[in-house]
Amino acid sequence: MLTLLIAYLGGVLTILSPCVLPVLPFVFAGTDRPFRSHGLPLLAGMGIAFCAAATLAAVGGSSAIAVHQTGRSAALILMALFGIALMLPAVAERLARPLVALGQRLSHGQRGGIAAPFVLGVSTGLLWAPCAGPILGLVLTAAALNGAGPGTTLLLAAYAAGACTSLAAALLLGGRVLPVLKRFLRAGEWARRGAGAAVLASVGALALGVDAQLLSRLPVDVTPGIEQSLLEKLGAGKPHPQAVQTYAPTAAEAGFRRVVATTQDRGPLSALSGATEWINSPPLMPQDLRGKVVLVNFWTYSCINCLRTLPYLNAWAEKYKDAGLVVVGVHTPEFAFEKLPANVRRATANLRVGYPVVLDNDFAIWRAFGNRAWPAFYFVDAQGRVRHQQFGEDQYAQSERVLQQLLTEVAREPLAPGVVSPTGEGVQAAPGPRPALSGETYLGHERGSGFVSRDRAVLGRVQAYRGAGSLRVDQWTLHGDWTIEPDRIVLARAQGRIAYRFHARDLHLVLGPEADGKPVRFRVLVDGKPPLNDHGSDVDAQGNGIVDAHRLYQLVRQPGGGKESLFEIEFLDAGAQAYAFTFG
């Protein structure tokens, strides 16, 4: 109930956001109609359409997006007819009687029927795309992770109901003000034509994408700030138990790990049947794992914290394979490119992962374990019970002793003494002795932070950026022609640059080549100079490198330890895609 209340209040606050502006002309064009027979059906249709479209977007793929785009195009045509009917009913009737009759019915709601305004509301709902503030972000994240179901639709319906409540209040107020204005101005027909002009202007803006360009230049900080305060006051500001996050423990957390005993007999191992594909092994069924100790590791191949655990997982799988240990890597993707089986197969081969890996593209295994982070480890005994779990890297000696304890319970021969101490190379190398002061930074606008520029960020289209004059630690800027998308930034023309001031030993950047796979050349500078001895494994001493696949690239590794430095990367070819900075 608390979650539903939060979703509802988030919808109520939507009216304070500039992102609701494009649909206001459609809503208020019928202010002179009775609220019960026109306004209420219109808002109901709007809420239902938004709820259905958002559910499809949250749990569907490209086909759902195509369906929504088709509906959106149809809605734009219908709304254009509505605007023409409001502006020029006589002329429009002579040009196209059947279509105008439909437009007139939509604008008037003949004979008090609710069907026409309801259809109008459905069309408006397909055009409505509110700002994704903290509350809607939590709702959509839960929908994406939990899959389709009544809970997903109910949360989105609560959000839509909240938005319709605030619009209804504004519509009722407008309905009282408009008659007074008509009597005072004696210009009812002009008011009607003005409403039609506003509708047509909104249709044109939505069709051409002008609304996104204009709204990106408006301040949108008010509503998210109110929503965040609301979440904190209601105690809902903490991540959802299944929220996706990369786990990087602080110094205070380094020694803390939970030990969990469960009486569920093989429940988690049965969940492995939810895999979409297996790598390095045929599908492992519960009967295949009976009597085995199983270490389940949740990871994703562009996560630096995950990559640094691979040497230990490989070493444990080899050392204890004859003692009955089975290591299973559950690859649950963070970015869209990590959902492609070919990419995961290539990554496991390049990273020399030798144990079974299962693809969990639908988060089915993630949900079955109640997991909440990358990397995560679940230690399952020979009876199928989870005896220990750990989030984050490090604590390897403790983890191996847990494995030894579980294996000793079923071992027929003495185990090899001691613990492994592998040496990782490149992106698998251990982090520095001191924690990095810079934290993971996403570059797409959905989770991005730290961006500064002399030019206002423009979302969804190419924009020329001149960069910022100076940067503080954990701030970054762009030079050149870039498109800022939800989960990444894409370079439109060659010679584009990213600058980031960081404080850490290592700097990594998740990158991808052009959409057609053509490699992209780049050059790295540290404090304005080639990195020389401070170069990472994916660049040479002069800072030269090539983006040839979607993955994490190690660009800076300072042997002397972490310090504050200015990092710059210049792409010599167009098409580079950048997702997130990570440090070590």
Coordinates of N, CA and C in Angstrom, one line a residue, residues 86 140 204 232 273 283 336 352 366 399 511 527 530 539 580:
L86 N -11.8 22.1 -34.4 CA -12.0 23.3 -33.4 C -11.8 24.6 -34.2
L140 N 9.2 2.0 -12.8 CA 9.6 1.4 -14.1 C 10.7 0.3 -13.8
G204 N 2.1 19.3 -34.2 CA 3.3 19.6 -35.0 C 4.6 19.4 -34.2
E232 N 12.1 10.2 0.8 CA 12.9 10.1 2.1 C 12.0 10.2 3.3
S273 N 16.8 -23.2 -14.2 CA 16.1 -23.6 -15.4 C 15.5 -22.4 -16.1
P283 N 22.8 -27.5 -20.5 CA 22.0 -27.1 -19.3 C 22.2 -28.0 -18.1
A336 N 22.1 -2.9 -22.7 CA 21.4 -3.7 -23.8 C 22.3 -4.6 -24.6
R352 N 38.6 -15.7 -20.6 CA 39.1 -17.0 -20.3 C 38.3 -17.6 -19.1
W366 N 17.8 -14.0 -11.3 CA 18.1 -12.9 -10.4 C 16.9 -12.8 -9.4
S399 N 35.8 -16.5 1.7 CA 34.9 -17.2 0.8 C 35.4 -18.6 0.5
L511 N 32.7 1.2 -23.5 CA 32.6 1.8 -24.8 C 32.1 0.7 -25.8
D527 N 46.4 14.6 -17.8 CA 46.9 15.9 -17.5 C 47.6 16.5 -18.7
P530 N 50.5 12.3 -23.1 CA 50.3 10.9 -23.2 C 50.6 10.2 -21.9
V539 N 45.4 0.6 -24.1 CA 46.1 1.7 -24.8 C 47.6 1.5 -24.7
A580 N 29.7 4.3 -19.3 CA 29.9 4.6 -17.9 C 31.4 4.5 -17.6

